Amino acid sequence: MQFTITRDRFVQDVQHVAKAVSSRTTIPILTGIKIVATEDGITLTGSDSDVSIETFIPKEDADSEIVTIQQPGSIVLQARFFAEIVKKLPGEDIEVSVTDQFATTIRSGSSVFNLNGLDPEEYPRLPQLEEDLLFKLPQDMLKNMIRQTVFAVSTQETRPVLTGVNLETEEGELICTATDSHRLAIRKAKIEKNDNSLSFENVVIPGKSLIELSKIIDDSNDLIDVVVTENQVLFKMENLLFFSRLLEGKYPVTKSMIPTQSKTSLHLKTKSFLHTLERALLLSREGKNNVINLKTLDGQVEVTSISPEVGKVTEHIDAQIDGEEMRISFNGKNVIDALKVIDSEDIHVMFTGAMSPFVIKPIDHDNYLHLFSPVRTY
Amino acid sequence: MQFTITRDRFVQDVQHVAKAVSSRTTIPILTGIKIVATEDGITLTGSDSDVSIETFIPKEDADSEIVTIQQPGSIVLQARFFAEIVKKLPGEDIEVSVTDQFATTIRSGSSVFNLNGLDPEEYPRLPQLEEDLLFKLPQDMLKNMIRQTVFAVSTQETRPVLTGVNLETEEGELICTATDSHRLAIRKAKIEKNDNSLSFENVVIPGKSLIELSKIIDDSNDLIDVVVTENQVLFKMENLLFFSRLLEGKYPVTKSMIPTQSKTSLHLKTKSFLHTLERALLLSREGKNNVINLKTLDGQVEVTSISPEVGKVTEHIDAQIDGEEMRISFNGKNVIDALKVIDSEDIHVMFTGAMSPFVIKPIDHDNYLHLFSPVRTY
């Protein structure tokens, strides 16, 4: 194998696939990045067996040449070193060549690296997925959907299925749900599909996979293809494939948890409520329970929190209040997490009682909703 | 005590004194920041007994009013909470008032914090230093002197005196020295002094203190007063005092270690040599010894490093070489640390033998010098 490639493009794609590589893998070959040179270009693959990323660098892009293939072939190189090395190489171009026994030479400017490669035949093949279940959505929308749900997944391995975000369809909409059983985030979106009968449920993608995906996809509205199978999901972009294993197990039915009515409804400014809770959290996180108390007054909401050792904070913020008086305590950190991902300037906070879950949603649309369990204090 | 103060100025000064406060102190009162309000303004103090920082906020600055004192007094507040709280307060002004039993109220905008204060009478007094030994130097120069030496102090507690930077005078110059016994950094500077007979030696300031000081002083050429006593040093700026304990023990005599001649001298571009070593370090740090090899060729220097498992890197860089051929191995990380703080574009590297310490210094002046022990490999 021998090829010469533009440094910047190579660095970018190596960084992308390196995101899938874990140093803690038990399969030695997966500590490497697989490089395949064909007449058409270079394919790079990284995998930790849960997530696999494959990128393709074509020989040329628009008007400029990216790769010159002197001899097709393949090799696997240690991801940790290889990714660091290409990033630091001095030249504008990088030449990669493999001789006997996987010995690889990387030249760029004044630098010559001789690396011990691994046998590419040992590298596992990526799954070939049936594309029966396929839909499309813009990259920026997918990125937002991940941002607005993934923070709410469970970090506890006691119920593995809750460490993922659940995808399902309902009336032509895609619904993403995340919950750690104390809070719930739901995000809905219209999707484009090949087939009007597209319908699935209980497609649970590990939160970690989505966080990595989110780092790779950009803020453009280019469409991304999503292929769903029994135990894998594939995100297809131009020249990049992102595979993730799905989580096994039945995702809990969450629809019935969401109250349809409210006894007390607040209309609040998102940022102002967020900053008030952040200040209150300064004291309540000391007790490790993050409890913040909220009480309705006349045209105002009183937010308080107490740390017996340190002191107390009290804050009044203006609010439009409809319905009954309300006193409630909740995990402030969870509400703050949700307020941080709400893009709308105004929110509704809807209570059905001091001991019942309450809802926060934007005032201007129904695309997302957050649900929280109260904390028993009174 | 009761006063109202501009938020931004208060935040800045609280952050400054909080740098001296350690949460790991064994003296409970030192977890706090002492606040004293007098007719003239506000004094803040933080200390971990090694480092103490005192700032003064005058009632007014140029044309604008900063503080309004309603009632003089003093209080000590938990640094960790207090520093976080003032940073997050919503209003432009902050009102601090103390009532009975050190109960303190902080008001700003819609926020009211009630904090449990501590007895200010328990707070230790800062030392009153004799100002017999006093000299002045510009803040930006002091900042540079710290940057160019402090990285070389020892992190091992086996020889405590080496964890500090040594200050001494010689022929009207200030000399700062740091060494961990494998490398040595020396920085000289002209200073302004009250008295031509100013002379001292073995003033060893803990590296940690200097790193904190460096974060506070700015890049201006305003003069800073340095007061040296038997076991304390004091840096005096406008409205800020920075005290540090000195390290006990005899600092080693380093002057005799520096070779005065060389058998081989290289003239190199600083940045190009730095980047070459950074690439070589990618492989050699794997073996944890950071060994990089250097060999003179005809008009070039060859830099190599080897990791038996990963591979080898070879790089040739242009150099003007005077004197004998040379092969030497050294700790690449140590040389990289030094090259990073050298501001000159060109350097001399001077060798006296493969087993003798070698010198790196800028080509255009003698203000600083770095010395390194070689590593035995051949």
Short mmCIF file of N, CA, C and O in Angstrom, two decimals, chain A residues 115-158:
data_model
loop_
_atom_site.label_atom_id
_atom_site.label_comp_id
_atom_site.label_asym_id
_atom_site.label_seq_id
_atom_site.Cartn_x
_atom_site.Cartn_y
_atom_site.Cartn_z
N LEU A 115 6.30 2.80 11.79
CA LEU A 115 5.39 2.24 12.79
C LEU A 115 5.15 0.76 12.54
O LEU A 115 5.11 0.30 11.39
N ASN A 116 4.97 0.02 13.64
CA ASN A 116 4.62 -1.39 13.53
C ASN A 116 3.11 -1.50 13.33
O ASN A 116 2.35 -1.18 14.25
N GLY A 117 2.68 -1.92 12.15
CA GLY A 117 1.25 -2.05 11.88
C GLY A 117 0.72 -3.40 12.32
O GLY A 117 1.47 -4.26 12.81
N LEU A 118 -0.59 -3.57 12.21
CA LEU A 118 -1.23 -4.85 12.54
C LEU A 118 -1.90 -5.39 11.28
O LEU A 118 -2.20 -4.65 10.35
N ASP A 119 -2.18 -6.67 11.29
CA ASP A 119 -2.73 -7.36 10.12
C ASP A 119 -4.18 -6.91 9.84
O ASP A 119 -5.07 -7.18 10.65
N PRO A 120 -4.43 -6.26 8.72
CA PRO A 120 -5.79 -5.77 8.43
C PRO A 120 -6.80 -6.90 8.25
O PRO A 120 -8.01 -6.68 8.41
N GLU A 121 -6.32 -8.11 7.95
CA GLU A 121 -7.25 -9.23 7.78
C GLU A 121 -7.92 -9.61 9.10
O GLU A 121 -8.97 -10.23 9.11
N GLU A 122 -7.27 -9.23 10.22
CA GLU A 122 -7.83 -9.57 11.53
C GLU A 122 -8.93 -8.61 11.94
O GLU A 122 -9.65 -8.85 12.91
N TYR A 123 -9.02 -7.48 11.23
CA TYR A 123 -9.98 -6.44 11.64
C TYR A 123 -11.40 -6.90 11.32
O TYR A 123 -11.68 -7.34 10.21
N PRO A 124 -12.31 -6.83 12.29
CA PRO A 124 -13.68 -7.33 12.04
C PRO A 124 -14.38 -6.51 10.95
O PRO A 124 -14.15 -5.31 10.81
N ARG A 125 -15.24 -7.18 10.19
CA ARG A 125 -15.99 -6.48 9.16
C ARG A 125 -17.18 -5.73 9.77
O ARG A 125 -17.78 -6.21 10.71
N LEU A 126 -17.50 -4.59 9.22
CA LEU A 126 -18.68 -3.86 9.70
C LEU A 126 -19.93 -4.57 9.22
O LEU A 126 -19.93 -5.21 8.17
N PRO A 127 -21.00 -4.49 10.00
CA PRO A 127 -22.23 -5.18 9.60
C PRO A 127 -22.80 -4.62 8.29
O PRO A 127 -22.68 -3.43 8.01
N GLN A 128 -23.39 -5.48 7.49
CA GLN A 128 -24.13 -5.04 6.30
C GLN A 128 -25.59 -4.98 6.72
O GLN A 128 -26.20 -5.99 7.02
N LEU A 129 -26.15 -3.78 6.77
CA LEU A 129 -27.51 -3.64 7.29
C LEU A 129 -28.54 -3.62 6.16
O LEU A 129 -28.34 -3.00 5.12
N GLU A 130 -29.65 -4.30 6.39
CA GLU A 130 -30.82 -4.21 5.52
C GLU A 130 -31.41 -2.81 5.67
O GLU A 130 -31.60 -2.35 6.80
N GLU A 131 -31.69 -2.15 4.56
CA GLU A 131 -32.17 -0.77 4.68
C GLU A 131 -33.69 -0.67 4.55
O GLU A 131 -34.23 0.25 3.97
N ASP A 132 -34.40 -1.65 5.17
CA ASP A 132 -35.86 -1.65 5.11
C ASP A 132 -36.44 -0.47 5.87
O ASP A 132 -37.39 0.17 5.44
N LEU A 133 -35.88 -0.23 7.04
CA LEU A 133 -36.36 0.87 7.89
C LEU A 133 -35.40 2.03 7.75
O LEU A 133 -34.32 2.03 8.34
N LEU A 134 -35.79 3.01 6.95
CA LEU A 134 -34.89 4.14 6.72
C LEU A 134 -35.68 5.43 6.76
O LEU A 134 -36.77 5.52 6.20
N PHE A 135 -35.16 6.44 7.47
CA PHE A 135 -35.76 7.76 7.40
C PHE A 135 -34.65 8.81 7.36
O PHE A 135 -33.47 8.49 7.55
N LYS A 136 -35.06 10.04 7.06
CA LYS A 136 -34.08 11.11 6.89
C LYS A 136 -34.44 12.28 7.79
O LYS A 136 -35.62 12.58 7.97
N LEU A 137 -33.45 12.95 8.31
CA LEU A 137 -33.71 14.23 8.97
C LEU A 137 -32.47 15.10 8.85
O LEU A 137 -31.37 14.62 8.63
N PRO A 138 -32.64 16.43 8.98
CA PRO A 138 -31.49 17.33 8.83
C PRO A 138 -30.50 17.12 9.98
O PRO A 138 -30.91 16.86 11.12
N GLN A 139 -29.22 17.30 9.67
CA GLN A 139 -28.17 17.09 10.68
C GLN A 139 -28.36 18.00 11.88
O GLN A 139 -28.21 17.57 13.03
N ASP A 140 -28.68 19.29 11.63
CA ASP A 140 -28.81 20.21 12.76
C ASP A 140 -29.98 19.83 13.67
O ASP A 140 -29.92 19.99 14.89
N MET A 141 -31.06 19.29 13.05
CA MET A 141 -32.20 18.86 13.88
C MET A 141 -31.81 17.66 14.74
O MET A 141 -32.12 17.60 15.93
N LEU A 142 -31.09 16.72 14.13
CA LEU A 142 -30.65 15.55 14.89
C LEU A 142 -29.75 15.98 16.05
O LEU A 142 -29.89 15.50 17.18
N LYS A 143 -28.87 16.91 15.77
CA LYS A 143 -27.95 17.39 16.80
C LYS A 143 -28.72 18.01 17.97
O LYS A 143 -28.41 17.77 19.14
N ASN A 144 -29.74 18.81 17.63
CA ASN A 144 -30.59 19.40 18.66
C ASN A 144 -31.36 18.36 19.44
O ASN A 144 -31.51 18.46 20.66
N MET A 145 -31.89 17.35 18.73
CA MET A 145 -32.67 16.32 19.40
C MET A 145 -31.79 15.57 20.40
O MET A 145 -32.24 15.20 21.48
N ILE A 146 -30.53 15.34 20.03
CA ILE A 146 -29.61 14.66 20.95
C ILE A 146 -29.35 15.56 22.16
O ILE A 146 -29.48 15.14 23.31
N ARG A 147 -29.02 16.83 21.89
CA ARG A 147 -28.71 17.76 22.97
C ARG A 147 -29.86 17.90 23.96
O ARG A 147 -29.64 18.02 25.16
N GLN A 148 -31.10 17.86 23.42
CA GLN A 148 -32.25 18.13 24.28
C GLN A 148 -32.78 16.90 25.01
O GLN A 148 -33.75 16.98 25.76
N THR A 149 -32.17 15.74 24.78
CA THR A 149 -32.63 14.54 25.48
C THR A 149 -31.51 13.82 26.21
O THR A 149 -31.71 13.34 27.33
N VAL A 150 -30.30 13.75 25.61
CA VAL A 150 -29.30 12.78 26.09
C VAL A 150 -28.84 13.08 27.52
O VAL A 150 -28.45 12.16 28.25
N PHE A 151 -28.92 14.36 27.95
CA PHE A 151 -28.50 14.71 29.31
C PHE A 151 -29.34 14.00 30.37
O PHE A 151 -28.92 13.88 31.52
N ALA A 152 -30.54 13.55 29.98
CA ALA A 152 -31.47 12.97 30.96
C ALA A 152 -31.35 11.45 31.08
O ALA A 152 -32.05 10.84 31.87
N VAL A 153 -30.47 10.82 30.30
CA VAL A 153 -30.35 9.36 30.42
C VAL A 153 -29.74 9.01 31.78
O VAL A 153 -29.05 9.82 32.40
N SER A 154 -30.00 7.77 32.20
CA SER A 154 -29.46 7.30 33.46
C SER A 154 -27.97 7.00 33.32
O SER A 154 -27.50 6.57 32.27
N THR A 155 -27.21 7.27 34.39
CA THR A 155 -25.79 6.90 34.38
C THR A 155 -25.57 5.64 35.22
O THR A 155 -24.45 5.19 35.38
N GLN A 156 -26.66 5.10 35.75
CA GLN A 156 -26.59 3.89 36.56
C GLN A 156 -26.74 2.66 35.67
O GLN A 156 -27.60 2.65 34.79
N GLU A 157 -25.92 1.65 35.91
CA GLU A 157 -26.03 0.44 35.09
C GLU A 157 -27.07 -0.54 35.65
O GLU A 157 -27.23 -1.64 35.14
N THR A 158 -27.81 -0.12 36.68
CA THR A 158 -28.78 -1.04 37.28
C THR A 158 -29.94 -1.33 36.32
O THR A 158 -30.47 -2.43 36.31
#
